[in-house]
Coordinates of C-alpha atoms and ligand atoms in Angstrom, one line a residue:
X1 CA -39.8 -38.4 189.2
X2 CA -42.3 -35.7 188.6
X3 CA -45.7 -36.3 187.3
X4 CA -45.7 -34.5 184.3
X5 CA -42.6 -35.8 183.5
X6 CA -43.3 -39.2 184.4
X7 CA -46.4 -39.2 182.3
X8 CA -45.3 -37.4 179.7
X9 CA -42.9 -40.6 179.5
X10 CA -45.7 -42.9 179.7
X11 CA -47.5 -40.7 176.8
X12 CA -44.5 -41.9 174.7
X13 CA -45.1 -45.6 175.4
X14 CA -49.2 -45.5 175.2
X15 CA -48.7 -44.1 171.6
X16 CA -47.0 -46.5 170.6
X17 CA -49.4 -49.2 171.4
X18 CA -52.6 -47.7 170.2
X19 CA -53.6 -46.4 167.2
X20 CA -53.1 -42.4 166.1
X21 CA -56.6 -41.8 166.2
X22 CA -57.3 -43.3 169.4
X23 CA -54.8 -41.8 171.0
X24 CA -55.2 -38.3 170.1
X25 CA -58.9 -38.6 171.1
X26 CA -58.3 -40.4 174.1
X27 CA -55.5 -39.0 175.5
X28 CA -54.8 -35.3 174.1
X29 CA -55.1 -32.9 177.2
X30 CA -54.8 -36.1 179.9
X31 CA -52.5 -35.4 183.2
X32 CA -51.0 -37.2 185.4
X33 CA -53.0 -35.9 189.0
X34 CA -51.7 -38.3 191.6
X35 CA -50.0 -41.2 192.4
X36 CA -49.6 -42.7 195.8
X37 CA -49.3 -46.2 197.0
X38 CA -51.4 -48.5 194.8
X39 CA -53.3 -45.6 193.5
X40 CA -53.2 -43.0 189.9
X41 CA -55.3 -40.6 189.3
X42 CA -55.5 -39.0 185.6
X43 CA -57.3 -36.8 184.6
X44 CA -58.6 -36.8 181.1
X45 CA -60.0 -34.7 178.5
X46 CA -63.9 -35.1 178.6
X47 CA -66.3 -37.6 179.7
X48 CA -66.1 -39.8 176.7
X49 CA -62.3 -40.0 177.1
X50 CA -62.8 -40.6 180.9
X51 CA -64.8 -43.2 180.9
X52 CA -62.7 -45.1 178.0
X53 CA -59.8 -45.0 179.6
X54 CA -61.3 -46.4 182.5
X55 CA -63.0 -49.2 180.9
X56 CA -60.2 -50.2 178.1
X57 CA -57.2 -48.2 178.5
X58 CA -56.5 -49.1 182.1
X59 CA -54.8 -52.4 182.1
X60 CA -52.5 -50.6 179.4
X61 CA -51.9 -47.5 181.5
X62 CA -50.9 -49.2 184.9
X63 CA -48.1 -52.0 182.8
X64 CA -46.5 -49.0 181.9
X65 CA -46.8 -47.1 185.0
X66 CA -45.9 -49.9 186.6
X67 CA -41.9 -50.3 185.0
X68 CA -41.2 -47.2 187.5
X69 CA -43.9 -47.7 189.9
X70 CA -44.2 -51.4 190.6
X71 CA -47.0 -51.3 193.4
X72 CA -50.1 -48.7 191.6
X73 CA -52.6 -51.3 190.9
X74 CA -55.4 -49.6 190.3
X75 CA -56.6 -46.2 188.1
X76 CA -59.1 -43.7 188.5
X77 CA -59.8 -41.4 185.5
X78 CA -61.4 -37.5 186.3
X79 CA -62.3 -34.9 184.3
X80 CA -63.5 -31.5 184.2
X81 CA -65.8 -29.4 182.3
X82 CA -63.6 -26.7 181.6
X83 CA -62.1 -27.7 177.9
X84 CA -58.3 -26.9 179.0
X85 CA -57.2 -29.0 181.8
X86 CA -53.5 -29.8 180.9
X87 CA -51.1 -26.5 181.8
X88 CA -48.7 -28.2 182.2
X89 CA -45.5 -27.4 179.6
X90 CA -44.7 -30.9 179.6
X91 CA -47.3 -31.9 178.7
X92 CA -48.9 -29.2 176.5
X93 CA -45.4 -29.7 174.8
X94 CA -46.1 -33.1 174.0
X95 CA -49.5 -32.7 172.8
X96 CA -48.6 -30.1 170.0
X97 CA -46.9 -32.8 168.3
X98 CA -49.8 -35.2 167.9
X99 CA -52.9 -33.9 165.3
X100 CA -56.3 -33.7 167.5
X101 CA -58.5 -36.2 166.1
X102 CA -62.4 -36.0 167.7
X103 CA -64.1 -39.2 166.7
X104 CA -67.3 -37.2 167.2
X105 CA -66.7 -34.3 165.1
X106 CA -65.6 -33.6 161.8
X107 CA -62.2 -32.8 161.0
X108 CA -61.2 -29.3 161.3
X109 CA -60.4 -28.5 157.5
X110 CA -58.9 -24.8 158.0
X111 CA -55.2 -26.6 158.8
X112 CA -55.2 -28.3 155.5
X113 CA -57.0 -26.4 153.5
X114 CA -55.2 -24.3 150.5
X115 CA -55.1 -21.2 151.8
X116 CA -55.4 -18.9 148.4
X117 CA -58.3 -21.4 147.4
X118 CA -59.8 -22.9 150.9
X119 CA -60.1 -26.5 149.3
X120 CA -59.0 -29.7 151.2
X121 CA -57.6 -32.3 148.9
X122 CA -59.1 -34.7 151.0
X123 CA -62.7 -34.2 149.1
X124 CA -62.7 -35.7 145.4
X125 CA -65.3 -37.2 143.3
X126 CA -63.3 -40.7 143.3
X127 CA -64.0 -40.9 147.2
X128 CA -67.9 -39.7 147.0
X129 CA -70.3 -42.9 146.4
X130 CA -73.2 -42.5 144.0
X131 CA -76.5 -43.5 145.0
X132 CA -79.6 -43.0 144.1
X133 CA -79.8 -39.9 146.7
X134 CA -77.2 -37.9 144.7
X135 CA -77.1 -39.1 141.5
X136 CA -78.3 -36.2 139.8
X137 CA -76.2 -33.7 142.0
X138 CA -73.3 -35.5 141.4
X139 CA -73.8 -35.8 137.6
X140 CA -74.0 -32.1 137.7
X141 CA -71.1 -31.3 139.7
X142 CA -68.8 -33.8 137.6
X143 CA -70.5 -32.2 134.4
X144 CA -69.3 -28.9 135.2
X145 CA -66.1 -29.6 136.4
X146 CA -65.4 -30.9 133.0
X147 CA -67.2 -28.1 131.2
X148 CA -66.5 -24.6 133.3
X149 CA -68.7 -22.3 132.6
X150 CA -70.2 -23.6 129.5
X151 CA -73.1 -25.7 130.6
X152 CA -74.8 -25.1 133.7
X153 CA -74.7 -22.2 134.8
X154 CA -74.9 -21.7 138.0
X155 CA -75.0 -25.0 139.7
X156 CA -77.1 -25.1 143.0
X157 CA -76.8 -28.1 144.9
X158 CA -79.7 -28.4 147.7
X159 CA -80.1 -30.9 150.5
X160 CA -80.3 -31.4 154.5
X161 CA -77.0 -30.9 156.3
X162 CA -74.3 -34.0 156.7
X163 CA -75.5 -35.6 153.3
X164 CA -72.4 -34.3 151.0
X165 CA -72.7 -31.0 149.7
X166 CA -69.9 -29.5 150.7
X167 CA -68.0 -32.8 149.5
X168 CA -69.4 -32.2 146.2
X169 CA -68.6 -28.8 145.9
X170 CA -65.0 -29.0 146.8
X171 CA -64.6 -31.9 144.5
X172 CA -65.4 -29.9 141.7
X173 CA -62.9 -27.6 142.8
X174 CA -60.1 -30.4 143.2
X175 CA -61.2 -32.0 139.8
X176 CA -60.9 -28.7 138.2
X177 CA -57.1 -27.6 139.6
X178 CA -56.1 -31.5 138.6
X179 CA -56.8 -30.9 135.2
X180 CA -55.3 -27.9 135.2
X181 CA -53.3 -26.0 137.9
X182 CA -53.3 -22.7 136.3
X183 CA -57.2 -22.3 136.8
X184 CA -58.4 -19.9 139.5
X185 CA -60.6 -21.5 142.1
X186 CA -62.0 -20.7 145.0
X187 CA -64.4 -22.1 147.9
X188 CA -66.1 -19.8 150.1
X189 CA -68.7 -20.3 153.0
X190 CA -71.4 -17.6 152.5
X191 CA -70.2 -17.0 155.9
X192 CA -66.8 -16.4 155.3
X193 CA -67.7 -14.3 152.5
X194 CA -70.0 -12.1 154.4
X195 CA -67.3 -11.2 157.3
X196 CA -64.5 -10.6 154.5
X197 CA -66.7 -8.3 152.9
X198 CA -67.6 -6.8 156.0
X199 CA -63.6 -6.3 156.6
X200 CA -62.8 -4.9 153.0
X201 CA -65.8 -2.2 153.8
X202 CA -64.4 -1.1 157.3
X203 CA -60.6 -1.0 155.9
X204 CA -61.4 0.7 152.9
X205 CA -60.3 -2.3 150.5
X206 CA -63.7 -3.3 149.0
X207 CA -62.0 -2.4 145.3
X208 CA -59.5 -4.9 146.1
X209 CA -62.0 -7.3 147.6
X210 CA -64.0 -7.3 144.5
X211 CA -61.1 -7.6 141.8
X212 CA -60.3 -10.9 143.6
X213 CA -63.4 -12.0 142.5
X214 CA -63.7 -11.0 139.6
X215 CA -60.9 -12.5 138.4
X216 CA -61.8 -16.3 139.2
X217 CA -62.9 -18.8 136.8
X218 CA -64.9 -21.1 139.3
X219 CA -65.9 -19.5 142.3
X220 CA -67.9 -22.0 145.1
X221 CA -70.0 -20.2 147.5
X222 CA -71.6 -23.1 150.0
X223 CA -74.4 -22.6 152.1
X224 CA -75.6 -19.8 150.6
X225 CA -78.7 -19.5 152.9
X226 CA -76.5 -17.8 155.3
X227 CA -76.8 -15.2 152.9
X228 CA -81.0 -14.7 153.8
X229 CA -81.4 -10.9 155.3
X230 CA -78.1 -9.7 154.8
X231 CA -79.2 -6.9 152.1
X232 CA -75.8 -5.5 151.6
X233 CA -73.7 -8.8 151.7
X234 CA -76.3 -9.8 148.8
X235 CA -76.0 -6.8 146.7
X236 CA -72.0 -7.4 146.4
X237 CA -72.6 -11.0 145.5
X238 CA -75.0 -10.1 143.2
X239 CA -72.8 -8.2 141.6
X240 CA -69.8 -10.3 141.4
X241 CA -72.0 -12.9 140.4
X242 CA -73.4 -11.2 137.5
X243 CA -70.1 -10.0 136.3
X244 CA -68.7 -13.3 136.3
X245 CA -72.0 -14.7 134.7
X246 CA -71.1 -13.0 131.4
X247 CA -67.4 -14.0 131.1
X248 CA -68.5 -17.2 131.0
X249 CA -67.1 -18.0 134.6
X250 CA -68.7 -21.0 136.8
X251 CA -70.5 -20.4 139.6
X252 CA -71.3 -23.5 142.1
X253 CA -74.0 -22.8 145.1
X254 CA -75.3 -25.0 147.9
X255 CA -77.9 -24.2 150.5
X256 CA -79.7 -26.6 152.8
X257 CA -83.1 -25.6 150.9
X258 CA -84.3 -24.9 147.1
X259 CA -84.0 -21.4 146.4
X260 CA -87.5 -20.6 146.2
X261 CA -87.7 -21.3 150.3
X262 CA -84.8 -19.2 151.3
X263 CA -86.7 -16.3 153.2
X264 CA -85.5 -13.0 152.4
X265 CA -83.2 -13.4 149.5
X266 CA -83.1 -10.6 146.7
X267 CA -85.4 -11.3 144.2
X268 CA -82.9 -10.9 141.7
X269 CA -80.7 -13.5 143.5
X270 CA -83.5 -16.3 143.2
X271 CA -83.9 -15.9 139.5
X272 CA -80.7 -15.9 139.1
X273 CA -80.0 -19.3 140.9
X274 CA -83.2 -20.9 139.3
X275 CA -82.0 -19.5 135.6
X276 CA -79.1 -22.2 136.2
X277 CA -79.4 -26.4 137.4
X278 CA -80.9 -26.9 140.2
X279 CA -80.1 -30.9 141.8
X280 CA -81.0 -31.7 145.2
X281 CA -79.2 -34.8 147.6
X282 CA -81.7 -36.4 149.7
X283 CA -80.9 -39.4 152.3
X284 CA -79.0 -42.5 151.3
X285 CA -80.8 -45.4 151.2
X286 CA -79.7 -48.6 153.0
X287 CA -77.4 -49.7 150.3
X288 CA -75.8 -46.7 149.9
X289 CA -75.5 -46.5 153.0
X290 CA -73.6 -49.8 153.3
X291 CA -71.3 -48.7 150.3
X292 CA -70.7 -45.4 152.1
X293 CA -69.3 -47.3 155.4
X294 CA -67.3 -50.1 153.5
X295 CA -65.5 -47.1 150.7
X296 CA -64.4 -45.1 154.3
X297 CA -63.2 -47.8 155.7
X298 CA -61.3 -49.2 153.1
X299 CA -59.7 -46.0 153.1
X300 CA -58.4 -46.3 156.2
X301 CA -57.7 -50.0 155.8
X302 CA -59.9 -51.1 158.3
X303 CA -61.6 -54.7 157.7
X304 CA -65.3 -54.0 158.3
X305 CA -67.1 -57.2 158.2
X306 CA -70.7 -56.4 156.2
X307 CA -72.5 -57.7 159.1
X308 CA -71.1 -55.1 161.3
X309 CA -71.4 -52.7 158.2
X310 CA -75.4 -53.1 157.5
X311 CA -76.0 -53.5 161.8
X312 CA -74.4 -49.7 161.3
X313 CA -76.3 -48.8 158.2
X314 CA -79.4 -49.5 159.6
X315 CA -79.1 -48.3 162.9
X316 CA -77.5 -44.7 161.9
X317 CA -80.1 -43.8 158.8
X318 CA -80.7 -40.1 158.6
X319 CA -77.2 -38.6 157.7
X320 CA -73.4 -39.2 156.4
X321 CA -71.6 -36.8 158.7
X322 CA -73.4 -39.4 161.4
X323 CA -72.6 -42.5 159.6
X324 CA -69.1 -41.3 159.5
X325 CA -69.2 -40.6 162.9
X326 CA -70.1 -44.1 164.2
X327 CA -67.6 -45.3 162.2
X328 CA -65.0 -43.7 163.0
X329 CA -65.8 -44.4 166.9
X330 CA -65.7 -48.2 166.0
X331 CA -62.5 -47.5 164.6
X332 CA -60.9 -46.1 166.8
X333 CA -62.3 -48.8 169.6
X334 CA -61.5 -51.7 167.7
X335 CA -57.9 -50.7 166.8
X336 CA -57.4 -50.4 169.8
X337 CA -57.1 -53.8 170.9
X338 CA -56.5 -55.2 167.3
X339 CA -60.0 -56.4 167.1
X340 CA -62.4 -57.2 163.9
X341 CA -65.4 -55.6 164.8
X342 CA -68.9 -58.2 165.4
X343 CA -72.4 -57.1 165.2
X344 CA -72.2 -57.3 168.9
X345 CA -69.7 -55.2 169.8
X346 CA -70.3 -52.6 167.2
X347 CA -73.7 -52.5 169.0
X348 CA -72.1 -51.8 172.4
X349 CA -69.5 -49.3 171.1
X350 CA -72.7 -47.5 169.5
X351 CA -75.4 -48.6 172.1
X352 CA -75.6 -44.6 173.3
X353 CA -75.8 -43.1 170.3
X354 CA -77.9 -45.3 168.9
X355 CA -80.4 -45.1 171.3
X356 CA -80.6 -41.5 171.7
X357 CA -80.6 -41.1 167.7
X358 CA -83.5 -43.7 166.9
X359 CA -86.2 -44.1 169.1
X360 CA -88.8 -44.8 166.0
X361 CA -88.0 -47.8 163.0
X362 CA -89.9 -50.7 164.3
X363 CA -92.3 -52.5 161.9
X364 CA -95.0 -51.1 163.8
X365 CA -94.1 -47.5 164.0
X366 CA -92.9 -47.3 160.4
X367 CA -96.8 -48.7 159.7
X368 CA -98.4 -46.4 161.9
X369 CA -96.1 -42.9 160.2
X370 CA -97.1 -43.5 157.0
X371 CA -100.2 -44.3 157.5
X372 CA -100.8 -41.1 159.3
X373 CA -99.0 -39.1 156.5
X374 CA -100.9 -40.5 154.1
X375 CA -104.3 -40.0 155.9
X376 CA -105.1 -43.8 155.8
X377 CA -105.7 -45.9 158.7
X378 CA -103.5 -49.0 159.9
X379 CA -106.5 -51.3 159.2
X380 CA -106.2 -49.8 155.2
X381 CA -102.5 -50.6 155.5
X382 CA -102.7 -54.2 155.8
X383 CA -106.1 -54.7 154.9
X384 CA -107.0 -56.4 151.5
X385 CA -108.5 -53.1 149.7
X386 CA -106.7 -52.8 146.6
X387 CA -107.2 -48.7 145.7
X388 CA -104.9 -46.2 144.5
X389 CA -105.7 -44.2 147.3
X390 CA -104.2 -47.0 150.0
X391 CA -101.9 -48.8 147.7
X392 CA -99.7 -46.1 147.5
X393 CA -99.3 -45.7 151.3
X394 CA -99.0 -49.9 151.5
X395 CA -96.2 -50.0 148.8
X396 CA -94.0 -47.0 150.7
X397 CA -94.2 -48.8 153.6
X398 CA -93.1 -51.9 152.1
X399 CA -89.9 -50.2 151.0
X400 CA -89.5 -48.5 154.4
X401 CA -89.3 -51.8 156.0
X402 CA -87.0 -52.5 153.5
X403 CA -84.9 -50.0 153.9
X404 CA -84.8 -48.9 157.4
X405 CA -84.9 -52.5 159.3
X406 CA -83.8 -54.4 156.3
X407 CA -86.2 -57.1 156.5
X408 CA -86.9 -60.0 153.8
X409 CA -89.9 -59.8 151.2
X410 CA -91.7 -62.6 153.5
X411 CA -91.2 -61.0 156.7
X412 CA -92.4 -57.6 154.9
X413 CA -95.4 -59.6 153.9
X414 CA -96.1 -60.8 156.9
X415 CA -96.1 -57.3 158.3
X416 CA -98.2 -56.3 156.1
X417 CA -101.2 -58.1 156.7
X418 CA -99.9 -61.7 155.6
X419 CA -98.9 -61.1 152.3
X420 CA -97.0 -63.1 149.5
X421 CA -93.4 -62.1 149.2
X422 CA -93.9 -61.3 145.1
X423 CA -96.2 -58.6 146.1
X424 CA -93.8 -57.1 148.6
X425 CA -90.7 -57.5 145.4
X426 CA -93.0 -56.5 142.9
X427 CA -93.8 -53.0 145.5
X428 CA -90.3 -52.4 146.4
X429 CA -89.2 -52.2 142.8
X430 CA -91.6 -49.7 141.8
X431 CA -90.9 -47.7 144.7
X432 CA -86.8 -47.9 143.6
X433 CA -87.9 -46.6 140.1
X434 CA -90.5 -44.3 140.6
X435 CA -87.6 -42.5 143.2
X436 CA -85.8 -41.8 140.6
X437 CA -87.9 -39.2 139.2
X438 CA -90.4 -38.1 141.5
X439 CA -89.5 -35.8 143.6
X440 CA -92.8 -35.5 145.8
X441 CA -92.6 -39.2 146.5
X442 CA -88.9 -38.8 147.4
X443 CA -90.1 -35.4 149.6
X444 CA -92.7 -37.9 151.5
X445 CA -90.8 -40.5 152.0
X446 CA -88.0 -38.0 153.6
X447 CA -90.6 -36.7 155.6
X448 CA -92.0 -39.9 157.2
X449 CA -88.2 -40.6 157.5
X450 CA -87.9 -37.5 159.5
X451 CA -90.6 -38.6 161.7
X452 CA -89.4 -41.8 162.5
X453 CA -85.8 -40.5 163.8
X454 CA -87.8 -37.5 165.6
X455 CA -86.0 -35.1 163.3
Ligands
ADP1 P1 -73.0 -31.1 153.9 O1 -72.0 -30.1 153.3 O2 -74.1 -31.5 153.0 O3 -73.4 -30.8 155.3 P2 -70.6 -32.8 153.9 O4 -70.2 -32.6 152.5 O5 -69.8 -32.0 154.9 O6 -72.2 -32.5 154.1 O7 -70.6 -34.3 154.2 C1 -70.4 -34.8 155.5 C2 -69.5 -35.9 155.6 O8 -70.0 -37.1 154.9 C3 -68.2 -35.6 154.9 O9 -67.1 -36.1 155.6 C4 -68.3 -36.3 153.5 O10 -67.0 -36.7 153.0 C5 -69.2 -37.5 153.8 N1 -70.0 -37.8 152.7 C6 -71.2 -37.4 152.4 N2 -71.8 -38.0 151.3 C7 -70.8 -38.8 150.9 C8 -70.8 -39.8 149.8 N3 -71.8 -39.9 149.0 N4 -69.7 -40.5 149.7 C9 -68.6 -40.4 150.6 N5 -68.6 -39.6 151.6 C10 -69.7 -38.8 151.8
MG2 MG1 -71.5 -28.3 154.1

């Protein structure tokens, strides 16, 4: 039999056994190279598929290359750097019928998205958890999709990237068409919206690029810094914007930054967004991020023990996009052989990214960070002076231990220069409440965060 056909017929049975996911990420773009005496070769997609197939999809691989084969005992796995191994029709053939699926990566939306309003069903309000992180900006967004137009106007949503802007904006969207399909809606990356402008000016059609606008009753522009030096591309929006401004039409922005510290935007432009709400999203803390792992996985009916859930949380801090990303690489591992993740092998499946990703949450560091940012010494830190000046940069490192390593009130104490666990309780709680509405001491905190993940 031919190789290609041979494994396009072993393709056939591999899917079978393993999980959509896994498959698609381990085995899309994989070829059949050689097989002679006792001996495969296949040749997969990447690296990360290489080596998985090696180390967990082998025993699989040879029983079913073994119905026609009887005597290959042994598998080697290859790969090249080139993304486009597989030419082979067979093959390629078969591939086109299975979605691509990188654990790694986020899902590309363009496929699914609504094409007249660029919104993917997939993002709604009843799949974002609240938190103390996005509270505000999610109050907001579910304000306005209740209330187009009529009370904030525009919404700007700020915050780093992978924390759920985008998620937010296109739930507004969703909400908004769910209540009532005849609404115009569209989403728009600044990016997108430059280069279609662009296009409309080259083939004469900027008229008809404009009406389109103008004729929406929520119109989404994310990541508006793109938008920073682009004089032109800023004039037309400006435009638009002001137009639908006074009919009353909604306008939703995000940007990875306030609007005051986009360089280069119209001054016009700034007023305008800081005339509306303004609601940042800043980093989930440990619970949330918990929450955030156990809601995705329940979606995809996955069991996630919470042990394995808070050895995740802790371990992949800075950003959801990241979070999501672990977890979906557990996933995929553990479906494979029908296993309930532990805390120990969640650790194995995650031991490289982990330890490229967090080089910096020990007690000690966490100590020495703040310390520094606070321009205190360590001595001050767990020392027995008692003012404002060193109390402060005590009580955030109290809740950092907290948060980042998860550690009980007494061990806190202890780390802290021996003391009693009702001081550490007593610190953590204020910490909790004074987050909630100041915005320096959430900016800080970020920023030692920032430090500690070498961000
Ligand atoms: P941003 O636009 O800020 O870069 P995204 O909205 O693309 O971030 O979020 C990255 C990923 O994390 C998305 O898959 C999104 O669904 C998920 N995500 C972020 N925040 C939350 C949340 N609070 N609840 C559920 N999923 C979230
Ligand atoms: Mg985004």
């Amino acid at each position: 039999m031919e190789l290609d056909t041979l494994w396009d017929k072993a393709l056939g049975q591999i899917e079978l056994a393993v999980s959509k996911a896994l498959f698609s990420t381990m085995f899309t773009n994989s070829k059949l190279i050689a097989l002679k005496d006792s001996r495969v070769i296949i040749h997969a997609r990447n690296n990360f598929a290489c080596s998985w197939i090696e180390k967990n999809g082998k025993d699989l691989v040879l029983t079913i290359l073994q119905q026609d084969n009887p005597l290959v005992t042994e598998l080697e796995c290859t790969f090249s750097v080139q993304p486009n191994v597989s030419s082979s029709t067979a093959s390629s053939t078969y591939q086109r019928k299975t979605a691509s699926i990188n654990v790694d990566a986020p899902p590309i939306l363009s496929s699914i998205n609504n094409q007249t309003t660029n919104l993917n069903p997939r993002y709604t309000f009843n799949k974002f958890v609240i938190g103390q992180h996005n509270e505000l900006a999610h109050a907001a967004c579910s304000t306005v999709s209740n209330e187009l137009g009529t009370s904030y106007n525009p919404l700007f949503i700020y915050g780093d990237v992978g924390l759920g802007k985008t998620h937010l904006l296109q739930s507004i969207g969703n909400a908004t068409l769910a209540a009532d399909p005849n609404k115009r809606v569209l989403y728009m990356s600044s990016e997108r919206f430059t280069t279609e402008l662009i296009d409309s000016i080259h083939n004469n059609t900027i008229s008809k690029f404009k009406k389109t606008y103008l004729e929406i009753d929520l119109l989404i522009i994310d990541d508006v810094q793109f938008l920073a030096g682009k004089e032109k591309t800023q004039d037309e929006f400006f435009h638009i914007f002001n137009i639908l401004y006074q009919k009353n039409k909604q306008i939703v922005i995000s940007s990875d930054r306030p609007p005051h510290s986009i360089a280069t935007l119209a001054e016009r432009l700034r007023s305008r967004f800081e005339g509306g709400m303004i609601a940042d999203i800043s980093q989930p803390d440990m619970e949330t991020r918990v929450a955030i792992l156990q809601k995705k996985s329940g979606e995809k009916n996955f069991l996630l023990p919470e042990d394995a859930a808070v050895y995740i949380a802790q371990n992949v801090a800075t950003n959801v996009r990241e979070l999501e990303g672990a977890l979906n690489k557990v996933i995929a591992i553990c479906e494979f052989g029908n296993k309930i993740p532990s805390v120990e092998s969640v650790k194995d499946i995650l031991a490289s990214t982990i330890t490229n990703k967090r080089p910096g949450s020990t007690p000690n560091n966490i100590i020495v960070t703040t310390a520094d940012a606070y321009s205190v010494s360590v001595d001050d830190i767990i020392g027995k002076r008692r003012t404002q000046s060193i109390v402060r940069p005590r009580q955030v490192v109290m809740h950092l231990l907290r948060e980042e390593l998860s550690l009980s009130y007494p061990e806190i104490g202890m780390h802290c220069g021996g003391r009693d666990h009702t001081t550490v309780m007593h610190a953590c709680r204020k910490i909790d409440n004074e987050l909630k509405e100041d915005e320096i001491l959430r900016h800080n905190i970020d920023n030692i965060r920032k430090q500690l993940h070498n961000l």
